[in-house]
């Protein structure tokens, strides 16, 4: 009987340690504590080119993550990418004429959507569409353009 | 030998069994009477243990039937077979004690698995069973601390824990010193009469077995070569039975494994 | 030539037959689960011998693997001036790959081989047979609790391995090599995703736990009941488990971490 009690205690410690480790991985290592995206309102924006943007890419305003990309669709009529963004309800006072651009963190880092506030007195709400957008900078295009400019400079 | 069928606990008819290409039984008929001690004897490798496993439903014959207490063992479903096994006790040659449990827990094992007895009653029952094999004092020992004879006695206490209608003994005397043999002989006999169950002994120890058996079957090369009471077998006409019962080195079972002529073999040079 | 072909065919058929028996066996094991859940004491006993007794090797190995990752990662990342990302690198390698895989390999070596040997010895000493004759189904009584214990234990061990590994990486990176502590944790938190990385790692470890324990108990139950048979079965458990873990890891990674 005594022996089975020690066994039980050890198994108890084992399971507690296991769940403590899982908890640590969830809270300390991953982004669970910094963001939960379930409660948010969704707005959309159309871009000519979204580059490497993915679902769950961050949406930042003044460098702070305010939401995540929820969906990416293709508009078959205008040939544009339609990005649905889920914005945390805490940030519910965004002007209706906010503009969205796709940036890259660092030279080769991941891509994210940067929002810039406008001056409208009305706030964005569920299913609104952002009118002002700027597409992703495609590195190859930039280099191509640079080389082309150089070449035309040399001709002159 | 005419016997009323209802007095037979076990009836084996036309039993055939092969392992791989080797035929172990080629048509065996055995009757085992209720309340008696029946011995099945035969040389090593004649499939005596296999016969017990066939009766217990652990192996399946290629043809023939095994009827235990009016139930055809090999046509029972899983559930019914397990119900039947609760009424069978088996003493394995090695004892087959659970090595991570002590003597008490080993004997308590079948009771704990099959009944929901309160711990106090369970303790009484287990001590009674251990007392009957004389090992009540050894209840705290682990199986690896027991001698061969003691572990067989513990295994016997465990086999009778559920008060079965029959107990099968697989080579109970093999490898035991004379005192242990004597103890086991006495135990098998007293248990059989006191608990009023049927005993089946599989053995090749002629003297011990013949001293307690009511009826003996002799197996050889897949067949029953002789059967009868111990006295009748002693007077058997068969040379083979005589050789077996008296342990003669030569006879119908030759001393030499079949080989070519001795002198030819010696002269045939380097062939291995 | 025909002899060689015949050998190949025979081996192939044997392999198929064994696989088939393994699946039937697994089915019997799973069928015993409802009955065993009513007797949690049996499972607790097995979690002790499968999980608790593997604790030390898992924790120590996790710590060292994390520390090595910290050292190696630092020397590579510092060339790109990206040593701030050390935390991300350590955490992602551990949570996605090294944690589940290395923990499962250690588990197969420590607990899997012990399970095979234990069950194999029980078989060769007729304990399983004896149980059957006592009308106790050895698969349900012996195998099922061990199987459940394996599936429960490995994910918990894996979580501990990864957590200790991250701490090891932090100790080396931040304590020894001077990576900024804040950057280490915050970059990690920004890049490691709960669902994408942690949850998938846990799913991997559950799959590995189920497969390794399955192999271990089957090899033990299917062993030739001799001492040589048991030792061969133990070796097979470790080898087959290692192959299964690495192969399955590739398949699971392909399913989980590639955007299609």
XYZ file of C-alpha atoms in Angstrom:
688
model
C 0.000 0.000 0.000
C 2.838 2.325 0.969
C 4.548 1.602 -2.287
C 1.532 2.418 -4.409
C 1.256 5.746 -2.606
C 4.772 6.790 -3.622
C 3.991 5.710 -7.150
C 0.884 7.863 -7.143
C 2.781 10.858 -5.822
C 5.469 10.492 -8.461
C 2.914 10.172 -11.231
C 1.202 13.272 -9.846
C 4.488 15.186 -9.974
C 5.132 13.882 -13.466
C 1.784 15.007 -14.835
C 2.044 18.382 -13.080
C 5.521 18.932 -14.547
C 4.280 17.968 -17.994
C 1.433 20.427 -17.898
C 3.679 23.113 -16.408
C 6.012 22.633 -19.371
C 3.112 22.859 -21.833
C 1.884 25.977 -20.048
C 5.328 27.525 -20.247
C 5.570 26.741 -23.954
C 2.159 28.302 -24.514
C 2.578 31.424 -22.394
C 6.279 32.199 -22.390
C 7.521 30.815 -25.695
C 4.606 31.347 -28.034
C 2.455 34.348 -28.747
C -0.619 33.199 -26.862
C -0.229 35.891 -24.230
C 0.432 38.713 -26.689
C -2.506 38.207 -28.946
C -5.717 36.338 -29.354
C -7.467 37.034 -32.600
C -10.881 35.589 -31.936
C -12.551 38.791 -30.905
C -12.033 41.313 -33.639
C -13.843 43.198 -36.344
C -13.009 42.633 -39.960
C -12.145 45.195 -42.597
C -11.018 44.637 -46.167
C -8.576 46.286 -48.518
C -7.639 45.624 -52.134
C -4.042 45.574 -53.293
C -2.520 45.323 -56.754
C 0.162 43.041 -55.425
C 0.535 41.590 -51.973
C 3.984 40.064 -52.453
C 4.637 37.444 -49.790
C 1.801 38.385 -47.430
C 0.189 35.380 -45.774
C -2.826 34.593 -43.665
C -1.956 35.443 -40.017
C 0.644 38.019 -41.081
C 0.634 40.892 -38.584
C -1.105 44.218 -39.068
C 0.716 47.064 -37.424
C -0.110 50.621 -36.660
C 2.734 52.836 -35.483
C 4.720 49.601 -35.133
C 2.243 47.981 -32.738
C 0.455 44.817 -33.781
C -3.254 45.607 -33.882
C -4.531 42.611 -35.802
C -3.832 39.751 -38.189
C -4.618 38.961 -41.789
C -7.672 36.721 -41.702
C -8.256 35.911 -45.362
C -6.712 36.560 -48.753
C -8.919 36.357 -51.840
C -8.513 37.211 -55.474
C -10.951 39.599 -57.117
C -11.706 38.099 -60.499
C -13.031 41.311 -62.016
C -10.465 43.904 -61.028
C -7.590 41.440 -60.882
C -6.673 42.551 -57.418
C -5.943 40.804 -54.157
C -8.600 41.341 -51.495
C -7.179 41.071 -47.995
C -9.504 40.650 -45.023
C -7.980 41.922 -41.802
C -9.141 41.110 -38.328
C -8.519 44.051 -36.016
C -8.667 43.678 -32.271
C -11.767 45.282 -30.765
C -9.557 47.262 -28.399
C -8.543 49.382 -31.386
C -11.986 50.522 -32.439
C -11.270 54.197 -33.003
C -9.544 54.065 -36.377
C -10.472 56.829 -38.802
C -12.456 55.680 -41.824
C -9.858 57.036 -44.227
C -7.018 54.974 -42.777
C -4.605 53.812 -45.458
C -2.924 50.415 -45.713
C 0.500 49.571 -47.146
C 2.430 46.336 -47.347
C 5.902 46.582 -45.812
C 8.756 44.219 -45.253
C 10.403 44.013 -41.860
C 14.095 44.412 -42.534
C 15.487 43.804 -45.977
C 14.480 40.152 -46.274
C 12.075 39.698 -43.367
C 8.425 38.775 -43.348
C 5.795 41.056 -44.805
C 3.134 42.853 -42.858
C 0.422 45.447 -43.398
C 1.096 48.863 -41.984
C -1.912 51.079 -41.286
C -1.683 54.849 -41.218
C -4.438 56.890 -39.642
C -6.209 59.583 -41.625
C -8.224 62.511 -40.333
C -11.811 61.332 -40.724
C -14.134 61.804 -37.764
C -15.949 58.524 -38.481
C -14.432 55.294 -37.285
C -13.935 52.040 -39.170
C -16.409 49.283 -38.391
C -17.132 45.690 -39.410
C -16.906 45.030 -43.193
C -15.636 48.502 -44.100
C -13.199 48.739 -46.971
C -9.996 50.759 -46.924
C -9.776 52.934 -50.019
C -6.153 53.990 -49.909
C -3.748 51.118 -50.353
C -0.183 50.719 -51.451
C 1.112 47.448 -52.826
C 4.104 45.468 -51.705
C 7.538 46.490 -52.871
C 8.786 43.613 -54.954
C 12.534 43.456 -54.619
C 13.029 42.072 -58.132
C 11.000 44.922 -59.619
C 13.015 47.472 -57.683
C 16.303 46.001 -58.842
C 14.995 45.739 -62.389
C 13.941 49.370 -62.319
C 17.284 50.425 -60.854
C 19.232 48.604 -63.556
C 16.952 50.070 -66.232
C 17.434 53.599 -64.880
C 21.178 53.147 -64.752
C 21.187 51.918 -68.314
C 19.151 54.843 -69.581
C 21.382 57.245 -67.638
C 24.449 55.838 -69.335
C 22.894 56.258 -72.765
C 22.517 59.953 -72.326
C -14.073 -49.246 -21.781
C -17.778 -48.443 -21.349
C -18.467 -45.320 -19.361
C -21.675 -43.369 -18.884
C -21.196 -40.108 -20.705
C -22.521 -37.964 -17.860
C -19.782 -39.187 -15.550
C -17.168 -37.772 -17.909
C -16.093 -34.205 -17.299
C -13.942 -34.120 -20.420
C -14.395 -36.062 -23.627
C -11.841 -35.800 -26.389
C -12.773 -37.359 -29.709
C -10.630 -37.812 -32.824
C -8.293 -35.011 -31.864
C -5.737 -34.019 -34.499
C -3.218 -31.244 -34.151
C -0.128 -30.266 -36.089
C 2.527 -27.712 -35.433
C 4.026 -26.659 -38.737
C 4.539 -29.850 -40.726
C 4.920 -32.014 -37.623
C 1.787 -33.895 -36.621
C 1.548 -33.963 -32.833
C -1.778 -35.752 -32.428
C -3.222 -38.042 -35.055
C -6.598 -39.006 -33.658
C -6.687 -39.105 -29.866
C -9.709 -40.205 -27.786
C -9.666 -39.557 -24.046
C -12.347 -39.646 -21.355
C -11.733 -37.954 -18.049
C -14.062 -38.922 -15.256
C -15.445 -36.486 -12.765
C -13.837 -36.463 -9.344
C -11.000 -38.768 -10.339
C -7.291 -38.246 -10.902
C -6.473 -39.036 -14.499
C -2.876 -39.113 -15.654
C -1.656 -38.612 -19.178
C 1.822 -40.027 -19.552
C 4.293 -40.239 -22.345
C 7.882 -39.491 -23.211
C 9.175 -35.931 -23.578
C 8.001 -34.291 -26.755
C 4.873 -36.421 -27.073
C 2.694 -33.302 -26.803
C 1.357 -33.695 -23.284
C 1.491 -29.975 -22.534
C -0.063 -29.265 -25.912
C -2.969 -31.484 -24.903
C -3.611 -29.350 -21.808
C -3.527 -26.200 -23.919
C -6.041 -27.745 -26.286
C -8.335 -28.526 -23.362
C -7.935 -24.985 -22.068
C -8.792 -23.564 -25.471
C -5.436 -21.825 -25.912
C -4.750 -23.868 -29.025
C -7.125 -24.929 -31.763
C -7.095 -28.511 -33.128
C -7.032 -29.175 -36.854
C -9.896 -31.599 -36.352
C -11.726 -33.412 -33.580
C -13.625 -32.128 -30.579
C -12.881 -31.362 -26.966
C -15.977 -31.355 -24.764
C -15.539 -29.951 -21.264
C -18.586 -30.093 -19.004
C -20.897 -30.487 -22.018
C -19.414 -27.501 -23.833
C -17.384 -27.799 -27.032
C -14.347 -25.730 -26.091
C -13.420 -24.659 -29.594
C -16.873 -23.488 -30.567
C -17.299 -21.168 -27.611
C -17.139 -17.422 -28.079
C -14.450 -15.382 -26.348
C -16.744 -14.533 -23.436
C -18.001 -18.079 -22.884
C -14.504 -19.501 -23.129
C -13.355 -17.117 -20.414
C -16.344 -18.103 -18.286
C -15.355 -21.746 -18.695
C -11.716 -21.028 -17.842
C -12.768 -19.512 -14.535
C -13.793 -23.048 -13.617
C -10.482 -24.539 -14.763
C -7.305 -24.325 -12.747
C -3.967 -24.912 -14.333
C -0.591 -25.462 -12.737
C 2.162 -24.598 -15.177
C 5.475 -26.365 -15.217
C 7.304 -23.139 -14.397
C 4.641 -22.051 -11.931
C 4.027 -18.961 -14.091
C 3.793 -16.725 -11.043
C 3.580 -13.007 -11.765
C 7.090 -11.877 -10.957
C 6.200 -8.337 -9.885
C 3.699 -9.482 -7.232
C 4.459 -11.189 -3.932
C 3.051 -14.575 -2.925
C -0.069 -13.130 -1.339
C -0.913 -10.920 -4.301
C -0.269 -13.764 -6.709
C -2.851 -15.947 -5.011
C -5.186 -12.977 -4.688
C -4.801 -12.110 -8.371
C -7.621 -14.274 -9.824
C -9.916 -13.277 -6.950
C -9.231 -9.579 -7.493
C -9.721 -9.898 -11.240
C -12.969 -11.817 -11.122
C -14.686 -10.836 -7.915
C -15.325 -7.671 -5.967
C -14.737 -9.140 -2.539
C -14.008 -6.807 0.363
C -10.318 -6.770 1.255
C -10.907 -8.494 4.594
C -12.739 -11.475 3.124
C -10.187 -11.668 0.332
C -7.398 -11.846 2.893
C -9.119 -14.703 4.716
C -9.631 -16.633 1.485
C -6.047 -16.183 0.331
C -4.662 -17.231 3.717
C -6.886 -20.321 3.632
C -5.540 -21.299 0.225
C -1.959 -20.645 1.318
C -2.517 -22.625 4.507
C -3.696 -25.602 2.468
C -0.370 -25.691 0.628
C 1.538 -24.933 3.819
C 2.935 -21.580 2.745
C 0.923 -19.124 4.838
C 4.212 -17.976 6.380
C 5.726 -17.162 2.988
C 3.078 -14.679 1.969
C 5.435 -11.663 1.827
C 8.109 -13.332 -0.301
C 8.572 -12.420 -3.946
C 8.539 -15.258 -6.540
C 12.303 -14.995 -7.107
C 12.865 -15.778 -3.417
C 11.035 -19.107 -3.651
C 12.470 -22.519 -4.394
C 11.084 -24.461 -7.341
C 8.885 -26.640 -5.143
C 7.559 -23.659 -3.208
C 6.645 -21.711 -6.323
C 4.712 -24.718 -7.608
C 2.827 -24.861 -4.339
C 2.039 -21.152 -4.561
C 0.904 -21.701 -8.132
C -1.295 -24.537 -6.889
C -2.848 -22.272 -4.268
C -3.517 -19.756 -7.031
C -4.972 -22.425 -9.333
C -7.542 -23.409 -6.707
C -8.282 -19.817 -5.657
C -11.543 -19.712 -7.577
C -12.545 -23.235 -6.444
C -12.453 -24.720 -9.954
C -14.196 -27.882 -11.037
C -10.904 -29.232 -12.379
C -7.174 -28.688 -12.026
C -4.659 -29.478 -14.746
C -1.117 -30.215 -13.590
C 1.611 -29.770 -16.181
C 4.630 -31.871 -15.210
C 4.201 -31.181 -11.481
C 7.111 -33.397 -10.393
C 9.743 -32.544 -12.975
C 12.960 -31.170 -11.520
C 11.871 -31.506 -7.888
C 13.854 -33.037 -5.087
C 12.341 -36.173 -3.453
C 10.840 -34.229 -0.535
C 9.120 -31.694 -2.804
C 7.875 -34.548 -4.958
C 6.418 -36.232 -1.906
C 4.766 -32.981 -0.798
C 3.245 -32.417 -4.223
C 1.997 -35.999 -4.496
C 0.286 -35.662 -1.149
C -1.134 -32.238 -2.003
C -2.602 -33.355 -5.300
C -4.202 -36.339 -3.658
C -5.656 -34.559 -0.632
C -6.883 -31.624 -2.671
C -8.605 -33.903 -5.102
C -10.548 -35.654 -2.368
C -11.071 -32.635 -0.097
C -12.187 -30.175 -2.765
C -13.903 -32.832 -4.814
C -12.612 -31.608 -8.149
C -11.266 -33.481 -11.143
C -7.503 -33.665 -11.582
C -5.550 -34.179 -14.760
C -1.845 -34.835 -14.393
C 0.486 -34.674 -17.308
C 3.790 -36.257 -16.414
C 6.523 -38.672 -17.283
C 7.410 -39.441 -13.670
C 5.999 -42.943 -13.602
C 6.236 -43.857 -9.918
C 4.786 -40.674 -8.430
C 2.018 -40.494 -10.993
C 1.055 -44.144 -10.795
C 0.861 -43.918 -7.011
C -2.051 -41.431 -7.064
C -3.728 -41.784 -10.451
C -7.069 -43.551 -10.803
C -6.649 -43.988 -14.519
C -3.711 -43.570 -16.892
C -3.473 -42.826 -20.606
C -0.131 -43.409 -22.289
C 0.643 -41.223 -25.281
C 3.252 -41.930 -27.893
C 3.816 -40.554 -31.373
C 0.469 -38.847 -31.528
C -1.629 -41.773 -30.403
C -2.906 -43.350 -27.205
C -0.952 -46.591 -27.037
C -2.492 -47.924 -23.837
C -4.912 -46.926 -21.136
C -6.170 -48.432 -17.906
C -5.721 -48.370 -14.171
C -2.117 -48.283 -12.896
C -2.287 -51.985 -11.999
C -3.604 -52.948 -15.412
C -0.858 -50.966 -17.115
C 1.797 -52.722 -15.044
C 0.589 -55.991 -16.547
C 0.366 -54.624 -20.081
C 1.361 -56.933 -22.926
C 2.863 -54.067 -24.906
C 6.650 -54.068 -24.777
C 6.658 -50.364 -25.342
C 4.507 -49.731 -22.275
C 6.695 -52.031 -20.231
C 9.801 -50.185 -21.334
C 8.224 -46.840 -20.457
C 6.767 -47.868 -17.110
C 9.971 -49.491 -15.946
C 12.379 -47.060 -17.541
C 14.464 -49.630 -19.454
C 17.263 -48.121 -21.579
C 16.638 -50.294 -24.621
C 13.579 -51.912 -26.101
C 11.047 -50.883 -28.735
C 12.380 -47.350 -28.271
C 15.978 -47.889 -29.399
C 18.928 -46.512 -27.472
C 20.529 -45.412 -30.743
C 19.201 -42.597 -32.861
C 18.717 -44.056 -36.366
C 22.096 -44.088 -38.164
C 23.986 -46.108 -40.698
C 26.109 -49.049 -39.667
C 28.660 -48.137 -37.015
C 31.596 -49.677 -38.827
C 30.686 -47.995 -42.153
C 30.419 -44.656 -40.418
C 33.837 -44.982 -38.792
C 35.466 -45.954 -42.089
C 33.816 -43.291 -44.223
C 36.625 -40.755 -43.819
C 36.274 -37.038 -43.225
C 32.516 -36.622 -43.721
C 31.126 -34.948 -40.608
C 18.767 -16.828 -58.831
C 15.382 -18.409 -58.145
C 16.547 -19.135 -54.616
C 17.256 -15.477 -54.090
C 13.870 -14.499 -55.508
C 12.130 -17.071 -53.358
C 13.902 -15.691 -50.290
C 12.789 -12.182 -51.215
C 9.220 -13.320 -51.682
C 9.214 -15.205 -48.403
C 10.606 -12.236 -46.501
C 8.069 -9.961 -48.147
C 5.175 -12.235 -47.223
C 6.466 -12.553 -43.664
C 6.648 -8.788 -43.360
C 3.052 -8.481 -44.587
C 1.890 -11.172 -42.211
C 3.576 -9.486 -39.256
C 2.090 -6.142 -40.166
C -1.304 -7.753 -40.334
C -0.885 -9.397 -36.968
C 0.318 -6.088 -35.558
C -2.886 -4.396 -36.658
C -5.150 -7.124 -35.301
C -3.189 -6.906 -32.067
C -3.656 -3.125 -31.945
C -7.376 -3.618 -32.461
C -7.524 -5.957 -29.452
C -5.504 -3.501 -27.384
C -7.833 -0.620 -28.248
C -10.911 -2.719 -27.507
C -9.675 -3.115 -23.941
C -9.576 0.639 -23.294
C -13.080 1.201 -21.848
C -12.595 -1.612 -19.350
C -9.169 -0.364 -18.263
C -10.313 3.233 -17.806
C -12.446 1.944 -14.944
C -9.255 0.825 -13.201
C -7.025 3.924 -13.332
C -4.693 2.416 -10.744
C -3.302 0.110 -13.440
C -2.596 3.049 -15.751
C -0.998 5.107 -12.981
C 1.357 2.227 -12.198
C 2.397 2.119 -15.846
C 2.777 5.886 -16.206
C 5.222 5.548 -13.354
C 7.367 2.917 -15.052
C 7.035 4.362 -18.564
C 7.005 8.091 -17.851
C 8.443 8.917 -14.454
C 11.410 6.610 -14.887
C 12.232 8.322 -18.219
C 12.112 11.749 -16.612
C 15.799 12.154 -15.772
C 17.141 11.185 -19.184
C 14.608 13.455 -20.901
C 15.327 16.481 -18.712
C 19.111 16.154 -18.897
C 19.111 15.543 -22.652
C 16.712 18.446 -23.196
C 18.936 20.797 -21.274
C 22.039 19.797 -23.229
C 20.314 19.880 -26.614
C 19.052 23.383 -25.819
C 22.496 24.516 -24.715
C 24.127 23.174 -27.867
C 21.478 24.868 -29.996
C 22.253 28.103 -28.178
C 25.976 27.811 -28.879
C 25.690 26.717 -32.484
C 22.880 29.108 -33.292
C 24.782 32.010 -31.817
C 27.949 31.430 -33.832
C 25.922 31.235 -37.044
C 23.530 34.089 -36.349
C 26.188 36.494 -35.090
C 27.756 36.552 -38.571
C 24.545 38.091 -39.886
C 24.156 40.353 -36.915
C 20.995 38.471 -36.104
C 21.935 37.029 -32.719
C 18.802 38.640 -31.317
C 16.880 35.926 -33.122
C 18.629 33.211 -31.134
C 15.537 32.650 -29.012
C 13.386 32.148 -32.097
C 15.836 29.692 -33.555
C 16.208 27.657 -30.391
C 12.484 27.598 -29.659
C 11.376 26.753 -33.191
C 13.934 23.972 -33.654
C 12.920 22.465 -30.338
C 9.186 22.824 -30.543
C 8.789 21.792 -34.152
C 11.414 19.092 -34.641
C 14.019 18.271 -32.057
C 11.652 18.114 -29.111
C 9.207 15.556 -30.517
C 11.836 13.576 -32.448
C 14.662 13.391 -29.905
C 12.283 12.832 -26.992
C 10.603 10.011 -28.937
C 13.957 8.420 -29.797
C 15.042 8.562 -26.156
C 11.640 7.239 -25.113
C 11.998 4.299 -27.496
C 15.429 3.532 -26.083
C 14.485 3.927 -22.432
C 10.827 2.958 -22.091
C 10.110 1.102 -25.341
C 12.912 -1.415 -24.950
C 11.985 -1.943 -21.287
C 8.358 -2.607 -22.266
C 9.382 -5.146 -24.904
C 11.744 -6.926 -22.532
C 9.188 -6.982 -19.735
C 6.369 -8.357 -21.875
C 8.702 -10.744 -23.690
C 9.928 -12.147 -20.390
C 6.377 -12.472 -19.125
C 5.622 -14.456 -22.242
C 8.673 -16.696 -22.028
C 8.005 -17.471 -18.341
C 4.417 -18.453 -19.222
C 2.981 -15.577 -17.178
C 0.799 -14.438 -20.079
C -0.344 -17.988 -20.732
C -1.032 -18.459 -17.036
C -3.158 -15.342 -17.013
C -5.132 -16.597 -19.970
C -5.857 -19.820 -18.109
C -7.007 -17.779 -15.116
C -9.551 -16.284 -17.524
C -7.777 -12.928 -17.495
C -7.168 -11.533 -20.968
C -3.458 -10.618 -20.932
C -3.896 -8.092 -23.749
C -6.449 -6.124 -21.771
C -4.840 -6.579 -18.384
C -1.166 -6.136 -19.328
C -0.878 -4.498 -22.736
C -3.682 -1.926 -22.796
C -2.611 -0.057 -19.621
C 0.943 0.126 -20.933
C -0.256 1.395 -24.285
C -2.372 4.141 -22.730
C 0.490 5.077 -20.395
C 2.813 5.447 -23.390
C 0.408 7.718 -25.254
C -0.052 9.895 -22.170
C 3.598 9.988 -21.145
C 5.422 10.868 -24.348
C 3.620 14.191 -25.046
C 4.249 15.287 -21.467
C 7.902 14.231 -21.682
C 8.214 16.059 -25.000
C 6.795 19.261 -23.512
C 9.298 19.010 -20.676
C 12.123 18.329 -23.114
C 11.291 21.423 -25.177
C 10.738 23.645 -22.153
C 14.009 22.607 -20.537
C 15.729 22.981 -23.915
C 14.515 26.572 -24.275
C 15.793 27.288 -20.777
C 19.132 25.691 -21.736
C 19.336 27.854 -24.843
C 18.494 30.906 -22.741
C 21.170 30.078 -20.156
C 23.855 29.752 -22.814
C 22.654 32.542 -25.073
C 21.841 35.122 -22.471
C 24.057 34.073 -19.605
C 27.183 33.004 -21.439
C 27.151 34.765 -24.786
C 25.452 37.971 -23.797
C 22.393 38.022 -26.047
C 19.941 40.582 -24.762
C 17.477 38.848 -22.469
C 14.487 40.914 -23.553
C 15.190 40.374 -27.239
C 15.613 36.648 -26.668
C 12.159 36.201 -25.150
C 10.230 38.855 -27.053
C 11.443 37.761 -30.487
C 10.601 34.228 -29.517
C 7.118 35.182 -28.472
C 6.587 37.196 -31.636
C 7.593 34.387 -33.971
C 6.483 31.193 -32.277
C 2.846 30.488 -32.916
C 0.716 28.563 -30.466
C -1.283 26.685 -33.046
C 1.180 26.457 -35.891
C 4.209 25.431 -33.854
C 3.378 24.300 -30.333
C 0.141 22.469 -31.084
C 1.635 20.737 -34.104
C 4.575 19.663 -31.980
C 2.191 18.192 -29.434
C 0.275 16.362 -32.177
C 3.563 14.933 -33.438
C 4.478 13.691 -29.992
C 1.080 12.042 -29.514
C 1.494 10.226 -32.839
C 5.036 9.169 -31.917
C 3.855 7.998 -28.496
C 1.134 5.852 -30.049
C 3.463 4.348 -32.652
C 6.497 3.718 -30.418
C 4.399 2.115 -27.679
C 2.546 0.050 -30.241
C 5.803 -1.273 -31.682
C 7.211 -1.939 -28.203
C 4.239 -3.877 -26.843
C 3.717 -5.791 -30.078
C 7.356 -6.852 -30.311
C 7.176 -8.005 -26.695
C 3.926 -9.895 -27.194
C 5.034 -11.429 -30.492
C 8.490 -12.439 -29.300
C 9.882 -15.955 -29.611
C 9.748 -17.104 -25.981
C 13.480 -17.650 -25.489
C 16.162 -15.370 -24.075
C 17.569 -14.889 -27.561
C 14.091 -14.085 -28.863
C 13.572 -11.444 -26.180
C 16.900 -9.784 -26.875
C 16.180 -9.730 -30.602
C 12.730 -8.291 -30.001
C 14.215 -5.545 -27.823
C 16.662 -4.597 -30.556
C 13.892 -4.619 -33.133
C 11.809 -2.296 -30.969
C 14.540 0.331 -30.872
C 15.422 0.032 -34.562
C 11.859 -0.045 -35.870
C 10.802 2.758 -33.531
C 13.671 4.966 -34.695
C 12.821 4.355 -38.339
C 9.121 4.908 -37.732
C 9.755 8.141 -35.825
C 11.993 9.631 -38.516
C 9.780 8.516 -41.371
C 6.591 9.736 -39.746
C 8.295 12.987 -38.795
C 8.918 13.702 -42.452
C 5.312 12.952 -43.382
C 3.876 14.964 -40.501
C 6.185 17.907 -41.187
C 5.192 17.857 -44.834
C 1.512 17.889 -43.857
C 1.795 20.509 -41.119
C 4.406 23.058 -42.013
C 4.188 23.467 -45.757
C 1.738 26.019 -47.087
C -0.135 24.394 -49.912
